[in-house]
Coordinates of C-alpha atoms in Angstrom, one line a residue:
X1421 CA 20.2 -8.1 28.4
X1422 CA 20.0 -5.5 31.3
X1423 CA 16.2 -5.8 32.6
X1424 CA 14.1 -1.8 33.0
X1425 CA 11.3 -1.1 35.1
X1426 CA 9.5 1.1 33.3
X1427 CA 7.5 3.9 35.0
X1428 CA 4.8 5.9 32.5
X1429 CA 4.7 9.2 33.6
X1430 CA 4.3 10.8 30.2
X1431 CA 1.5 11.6 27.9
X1432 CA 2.0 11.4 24.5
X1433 CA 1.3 10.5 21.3
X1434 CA -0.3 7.6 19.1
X1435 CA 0.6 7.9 16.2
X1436 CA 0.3 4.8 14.2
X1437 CA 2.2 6.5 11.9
X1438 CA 2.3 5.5 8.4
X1439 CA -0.4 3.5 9.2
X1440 CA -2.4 6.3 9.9
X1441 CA -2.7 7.4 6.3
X1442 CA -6.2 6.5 6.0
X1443 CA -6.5 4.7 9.2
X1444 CA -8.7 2.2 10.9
X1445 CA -11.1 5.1 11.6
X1446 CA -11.8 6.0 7.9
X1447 CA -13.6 2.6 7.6
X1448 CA -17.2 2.0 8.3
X1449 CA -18.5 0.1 10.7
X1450 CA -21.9 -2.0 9.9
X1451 CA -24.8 -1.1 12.8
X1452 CA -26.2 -4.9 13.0
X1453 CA -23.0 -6.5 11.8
X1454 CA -21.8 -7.6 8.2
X1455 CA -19.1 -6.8 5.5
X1456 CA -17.5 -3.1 6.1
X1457 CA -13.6 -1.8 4.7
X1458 CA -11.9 0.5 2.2
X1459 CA -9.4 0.8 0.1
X1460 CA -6.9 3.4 -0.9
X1461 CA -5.0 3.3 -4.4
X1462 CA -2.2 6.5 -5.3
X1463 CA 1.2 7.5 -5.4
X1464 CA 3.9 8.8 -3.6
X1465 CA 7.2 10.5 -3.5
X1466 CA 10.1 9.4 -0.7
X1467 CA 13.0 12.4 -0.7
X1468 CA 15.9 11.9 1.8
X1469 CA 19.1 9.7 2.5
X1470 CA 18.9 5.9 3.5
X1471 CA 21.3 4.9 6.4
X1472 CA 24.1 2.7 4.5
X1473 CA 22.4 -0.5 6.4
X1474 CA 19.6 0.1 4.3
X1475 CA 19.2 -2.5 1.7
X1476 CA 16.1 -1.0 0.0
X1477 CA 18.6 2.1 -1.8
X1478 CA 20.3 0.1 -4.7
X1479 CA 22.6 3.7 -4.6
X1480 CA 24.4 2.2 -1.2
X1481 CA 25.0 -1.4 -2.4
X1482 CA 28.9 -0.5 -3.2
X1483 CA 30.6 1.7 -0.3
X1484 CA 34.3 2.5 0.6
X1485 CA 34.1 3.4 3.9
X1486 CA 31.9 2.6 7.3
X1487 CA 31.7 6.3 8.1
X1488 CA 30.7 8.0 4.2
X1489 CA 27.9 9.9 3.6
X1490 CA 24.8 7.8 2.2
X1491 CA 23.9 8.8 -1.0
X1492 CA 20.4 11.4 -1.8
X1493 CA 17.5 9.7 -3.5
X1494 CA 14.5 10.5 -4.9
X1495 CA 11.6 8.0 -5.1
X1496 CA 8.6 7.2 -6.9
X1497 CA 6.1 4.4 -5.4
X1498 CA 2.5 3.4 -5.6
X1499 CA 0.2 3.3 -3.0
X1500 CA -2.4 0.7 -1.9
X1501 CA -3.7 0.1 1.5
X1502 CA -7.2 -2.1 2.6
X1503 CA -8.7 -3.1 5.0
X1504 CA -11.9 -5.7 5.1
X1505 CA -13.8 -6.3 8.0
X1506 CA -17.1 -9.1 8.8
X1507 CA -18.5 -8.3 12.1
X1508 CA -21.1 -10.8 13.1
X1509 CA -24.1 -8.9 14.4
X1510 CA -25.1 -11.0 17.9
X1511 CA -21.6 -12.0 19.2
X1512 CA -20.0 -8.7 18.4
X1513 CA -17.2 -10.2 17.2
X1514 CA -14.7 -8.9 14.1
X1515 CA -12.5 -10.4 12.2
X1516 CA -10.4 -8.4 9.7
X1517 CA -7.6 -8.7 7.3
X1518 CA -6.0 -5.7 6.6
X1519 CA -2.5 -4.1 4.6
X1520 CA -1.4 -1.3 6.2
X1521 CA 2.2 -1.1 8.0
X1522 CA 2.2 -5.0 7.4
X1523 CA 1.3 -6.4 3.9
X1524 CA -0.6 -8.7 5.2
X1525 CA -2.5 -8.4 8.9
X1526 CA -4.9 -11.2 9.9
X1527 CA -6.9 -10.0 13.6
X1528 CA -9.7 -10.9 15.6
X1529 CA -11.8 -8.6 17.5
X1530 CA -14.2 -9.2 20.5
X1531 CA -16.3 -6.6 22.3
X1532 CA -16.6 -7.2 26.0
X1533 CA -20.1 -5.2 26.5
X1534 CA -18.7 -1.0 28.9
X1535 CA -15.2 -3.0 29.2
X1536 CA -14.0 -2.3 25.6
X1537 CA -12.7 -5.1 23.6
X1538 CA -10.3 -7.3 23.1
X1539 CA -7.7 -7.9 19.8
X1540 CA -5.7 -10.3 18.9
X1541 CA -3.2 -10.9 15.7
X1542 CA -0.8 -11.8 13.7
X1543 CA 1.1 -10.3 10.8
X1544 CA 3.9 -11.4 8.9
X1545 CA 6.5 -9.0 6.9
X1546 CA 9.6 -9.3 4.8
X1547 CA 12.4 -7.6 3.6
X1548 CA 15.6 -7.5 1.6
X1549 CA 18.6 -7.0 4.1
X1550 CA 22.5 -6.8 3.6
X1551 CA 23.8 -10.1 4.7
X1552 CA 27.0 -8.5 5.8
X1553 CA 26.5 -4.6 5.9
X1554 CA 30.0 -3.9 7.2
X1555 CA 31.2 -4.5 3.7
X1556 CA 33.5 -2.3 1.7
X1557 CA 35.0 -2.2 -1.6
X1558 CA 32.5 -4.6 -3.1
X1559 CA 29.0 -5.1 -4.0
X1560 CA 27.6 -6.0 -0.8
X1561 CA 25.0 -9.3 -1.3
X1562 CA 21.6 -9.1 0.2
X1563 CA 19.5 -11.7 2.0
X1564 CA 16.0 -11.7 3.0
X1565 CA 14.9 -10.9 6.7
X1566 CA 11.5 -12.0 7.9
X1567 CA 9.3 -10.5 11.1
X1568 CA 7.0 -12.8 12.4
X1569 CA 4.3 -10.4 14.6
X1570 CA 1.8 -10.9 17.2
X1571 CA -0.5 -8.9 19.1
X1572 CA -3.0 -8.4 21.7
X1573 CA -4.5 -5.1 22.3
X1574 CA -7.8 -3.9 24.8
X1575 CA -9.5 -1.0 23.2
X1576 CA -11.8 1.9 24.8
X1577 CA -10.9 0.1 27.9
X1578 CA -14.5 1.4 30.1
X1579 CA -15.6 3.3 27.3
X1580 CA -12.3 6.2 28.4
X1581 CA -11.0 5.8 24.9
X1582 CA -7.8 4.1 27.0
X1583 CA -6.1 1.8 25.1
X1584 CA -3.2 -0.6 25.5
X1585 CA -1.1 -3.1 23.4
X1586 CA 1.5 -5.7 23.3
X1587 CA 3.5 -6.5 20.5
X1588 CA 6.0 -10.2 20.3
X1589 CA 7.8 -10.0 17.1
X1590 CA 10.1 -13.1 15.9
X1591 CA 13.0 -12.1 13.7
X1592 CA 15.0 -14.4 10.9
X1593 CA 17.8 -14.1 8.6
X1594 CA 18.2 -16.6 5.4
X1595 CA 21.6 -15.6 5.7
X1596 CA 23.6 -13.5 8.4
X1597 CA 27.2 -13.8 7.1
X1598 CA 27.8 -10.8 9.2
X1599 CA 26.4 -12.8 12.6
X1600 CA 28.5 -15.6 10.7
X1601 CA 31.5 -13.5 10.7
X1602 CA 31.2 -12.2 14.2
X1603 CA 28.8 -13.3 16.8
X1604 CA 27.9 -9.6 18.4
X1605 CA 26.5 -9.3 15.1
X1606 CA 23.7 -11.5 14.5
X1607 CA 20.5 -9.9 13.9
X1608 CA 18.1 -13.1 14.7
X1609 CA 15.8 -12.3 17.5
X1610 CA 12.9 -10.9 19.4
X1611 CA 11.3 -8.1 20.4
X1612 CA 8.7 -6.6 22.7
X1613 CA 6.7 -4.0 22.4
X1614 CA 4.2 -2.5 25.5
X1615 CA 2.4 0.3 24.5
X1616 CA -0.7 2.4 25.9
X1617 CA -2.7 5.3 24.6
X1618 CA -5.4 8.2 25.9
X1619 CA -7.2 11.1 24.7
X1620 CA -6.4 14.2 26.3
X1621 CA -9.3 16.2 25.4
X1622 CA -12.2 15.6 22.6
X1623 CA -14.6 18.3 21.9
X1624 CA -16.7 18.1 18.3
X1625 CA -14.3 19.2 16.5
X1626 CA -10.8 18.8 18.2
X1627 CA -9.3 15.9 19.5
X1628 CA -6.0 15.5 21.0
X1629 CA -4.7 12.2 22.2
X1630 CA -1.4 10.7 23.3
X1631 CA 0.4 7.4 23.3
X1632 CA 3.8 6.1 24.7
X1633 CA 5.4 2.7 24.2
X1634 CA 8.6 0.9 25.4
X1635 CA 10.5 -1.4 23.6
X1636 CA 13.0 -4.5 24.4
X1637 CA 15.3 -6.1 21.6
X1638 CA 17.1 -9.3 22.4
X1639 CA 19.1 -10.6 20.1
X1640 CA 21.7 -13.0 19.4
X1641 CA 24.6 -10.7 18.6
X1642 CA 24.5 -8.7 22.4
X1643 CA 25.7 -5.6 20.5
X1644 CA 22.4 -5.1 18.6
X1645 CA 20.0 -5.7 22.1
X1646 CA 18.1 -2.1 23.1
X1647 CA 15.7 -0.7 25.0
X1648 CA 13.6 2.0 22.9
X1649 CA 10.8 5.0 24.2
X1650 CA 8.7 6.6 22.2
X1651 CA 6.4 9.8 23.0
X1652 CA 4.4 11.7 20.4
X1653 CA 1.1 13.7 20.0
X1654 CA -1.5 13.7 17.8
X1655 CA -4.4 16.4 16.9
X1656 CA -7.1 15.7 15.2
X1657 CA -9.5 18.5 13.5
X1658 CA -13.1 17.7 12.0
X1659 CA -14.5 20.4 9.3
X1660 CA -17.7 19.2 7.6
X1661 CA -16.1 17.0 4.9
X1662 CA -12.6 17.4 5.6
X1663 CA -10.5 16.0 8.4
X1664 CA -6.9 17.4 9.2
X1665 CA -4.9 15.3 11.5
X1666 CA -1.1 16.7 12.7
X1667 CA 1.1 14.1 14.6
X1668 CA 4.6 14.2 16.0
X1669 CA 6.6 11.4 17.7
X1670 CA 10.1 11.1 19.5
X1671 CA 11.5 7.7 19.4
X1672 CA 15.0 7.2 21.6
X1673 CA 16.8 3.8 21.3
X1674 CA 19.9 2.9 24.0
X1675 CA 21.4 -0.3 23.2
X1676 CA 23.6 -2.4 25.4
X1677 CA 26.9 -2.8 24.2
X1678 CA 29.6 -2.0 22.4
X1679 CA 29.4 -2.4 18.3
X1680 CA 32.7 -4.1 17.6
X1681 CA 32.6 -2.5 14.0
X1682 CA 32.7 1.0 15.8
X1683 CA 33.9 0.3 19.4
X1684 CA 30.9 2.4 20.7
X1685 CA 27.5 1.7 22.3
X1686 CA 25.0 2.6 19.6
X1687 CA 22.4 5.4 20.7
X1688 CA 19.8 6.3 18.3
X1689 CA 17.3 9.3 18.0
X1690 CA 14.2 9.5 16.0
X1691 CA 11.8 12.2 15.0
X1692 CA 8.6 12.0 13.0
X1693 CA 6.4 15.0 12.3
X1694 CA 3.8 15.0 9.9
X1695 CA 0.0 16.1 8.5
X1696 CA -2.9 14.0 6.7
X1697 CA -5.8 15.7 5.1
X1698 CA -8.9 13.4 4.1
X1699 CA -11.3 15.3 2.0
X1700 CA -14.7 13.3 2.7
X1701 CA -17.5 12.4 -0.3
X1702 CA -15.6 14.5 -2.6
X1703 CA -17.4 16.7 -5.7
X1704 CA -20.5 14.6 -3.9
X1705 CA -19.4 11.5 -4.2
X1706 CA -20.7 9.7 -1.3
X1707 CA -18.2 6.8 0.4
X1708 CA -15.3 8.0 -1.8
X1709 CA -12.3 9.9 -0.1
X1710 CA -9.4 11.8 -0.9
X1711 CA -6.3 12.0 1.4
X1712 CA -2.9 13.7 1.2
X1713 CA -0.2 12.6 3.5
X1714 CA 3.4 14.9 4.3
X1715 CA 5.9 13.8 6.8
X1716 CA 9.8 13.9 7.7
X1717 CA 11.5 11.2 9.5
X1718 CA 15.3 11.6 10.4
X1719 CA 17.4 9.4 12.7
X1720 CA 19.9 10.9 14.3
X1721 CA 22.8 7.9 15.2
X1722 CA 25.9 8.8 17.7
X1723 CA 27.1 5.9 14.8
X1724 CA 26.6 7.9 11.6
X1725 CA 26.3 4.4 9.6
X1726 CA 22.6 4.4 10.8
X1727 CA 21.8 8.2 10.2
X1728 CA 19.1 8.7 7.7
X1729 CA 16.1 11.7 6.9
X1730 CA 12.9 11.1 4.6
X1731 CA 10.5 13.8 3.3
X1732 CA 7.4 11.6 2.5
X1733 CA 4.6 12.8 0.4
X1734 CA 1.5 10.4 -0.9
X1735 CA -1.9 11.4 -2.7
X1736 CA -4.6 8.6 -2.8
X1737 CA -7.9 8.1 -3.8
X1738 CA -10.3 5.6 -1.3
X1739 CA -13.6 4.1 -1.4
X1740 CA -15.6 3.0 1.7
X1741 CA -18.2 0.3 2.3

């Protein structure tokens, strides 16, 4: 894969995205060390079109043609997010387990006295994938795909409220006929993630930050290796009670080489804008929150196979401690 020197001379945005509904933030931290979290239980509603390599929309399993239109879908899920934290009170150190944008996130934390801290962990997700997407005229079969992820991060870097990360993530198929079928297409691999963060400005009740990242897929089928940016901004506004926090991200994706299913070089564009509103100690209810979440994803494909747009809204009830 073609190697980039990447030169940050952006600002933008961190906006942990989905994770950010409720984020690490919202939970408490203990002043002489001990047992600190929340959790988040509610609903939500997902409104938009999945790209027809989406596995997830039962509505796509059967298609006719490579370049249809996916079908609309409305959505109904649950939502439940935690996080639990023990910090022990002389070392400083922190180790959390948390379900956020992973299910399941183990980390470590260490604070390294002005210098920050130091994060390390490891997460592991999985999902149902097509095992041949280019399929058409029959039910295509699905097979599991699992992400392996590990991280190291340095936080408040000299107490600047700098912060930057690096991401490893391991990817398996149980069952690539597509990558069987033709090598270009097999989706086993890795991929790295650098990423680094900064508030802009921070006053009592405003704070803007910004976070840019730069991603590098290698894979074993040569048409699915990319190099991906990402920009955003995010404001935060503190009210008494209530916290409103407005984000919006760019995501651009250039892969290498040709797709033999399309005879084009795939070139992806992703937007993300979006608002959370926590209302604090509700009706005077003291460590309880409320939150409400909006946001619209599309991906814009030069390959329309991978287009897809998402109207996301979620309502959830939280308890801190």
């Amino acid at each position: 894969m073609l190697k980039h020197t990447i030169i940050l001379t952006v600002v933008a945005v961190t906006l942990m995205a989905i994770t950010l509904f409720f984020g690490y933030a919202n939970a408490k931290e203990p002043d002489e060390g001990g047992l600190s979290g929340f959790i988040a239980i509610g609903g939500g509603v997902d409104i938009g079109k999945s790209s027809l390599d989406d596995a997830s929309d039962d509505d796509n399993d059967l298609i006719y043609s490579l370049s249809q239109s996916a079908k609309s879908e409305t959505r109904f899920e649950a939502v439940l997010y935690g996080e639990l934290t023990y910090t022990l009170a002389e070392s400083g150190t922190s180790f959390t387990l948390s379900s956020m944008e992973n299910p399941i996130e183990l980390s470590v934390s260490q604070k390294i006295g002005s210098f920050g801290s130091i994060s390390l962990g490891a997460a592991y997700n999985e999902e149902e994938v097509y095992a041949d997407p280019f399929q058409t005229g029959v039910v295509r079969g699905k097979t599991d795909m699992s992400a392996k992820i590990f991280s190291i991060d340095l936080d408040d870097i000299m107490e600047t409220g700098i912060w930057v990360g690096y991401t490893h993530e391991i990817i398996d198929l149980d069952n690539d006929l597509a990558g069987l079928r033709n090598a270009d297409l097999r989706r086993e691999g890795k991929v790295h993630t650098i990423s680094a963060g900064a508030p802009i400005f921070s006053t009592e009740a405003h704070e803007l930050s910004a976070m840019l990242s730069y991603t590098d897929g290698s894979f074993e089928g040569k048409s699915n290796d990319y190099c991906g940016y990402a920009l955003g901004l995010s404001h935060t506004y503190t009210a008494g009670q209530w916290e409103l926090e407005t984000f919006a991200e760019a995501v651009l994706r250039d892969y290498d080489n040709s797709h033999p299913e399309f005879s084009k070089t795939r070139e992806d564009r992703e937007y993300t804008v979006g608002s959370i509103v926590t209302w604090f100690d509700p009706f005077g209810m003291t460590d309880y929150f409320i939150a409400g979440m909006a946001a619209y994803t599309a991906v814009d494909s030069n390959i329309k196979f991978y287009d897809e747009s998402h109207a996301v809204m979620e309502l959830a009830v939280g308890y801190r401690f």
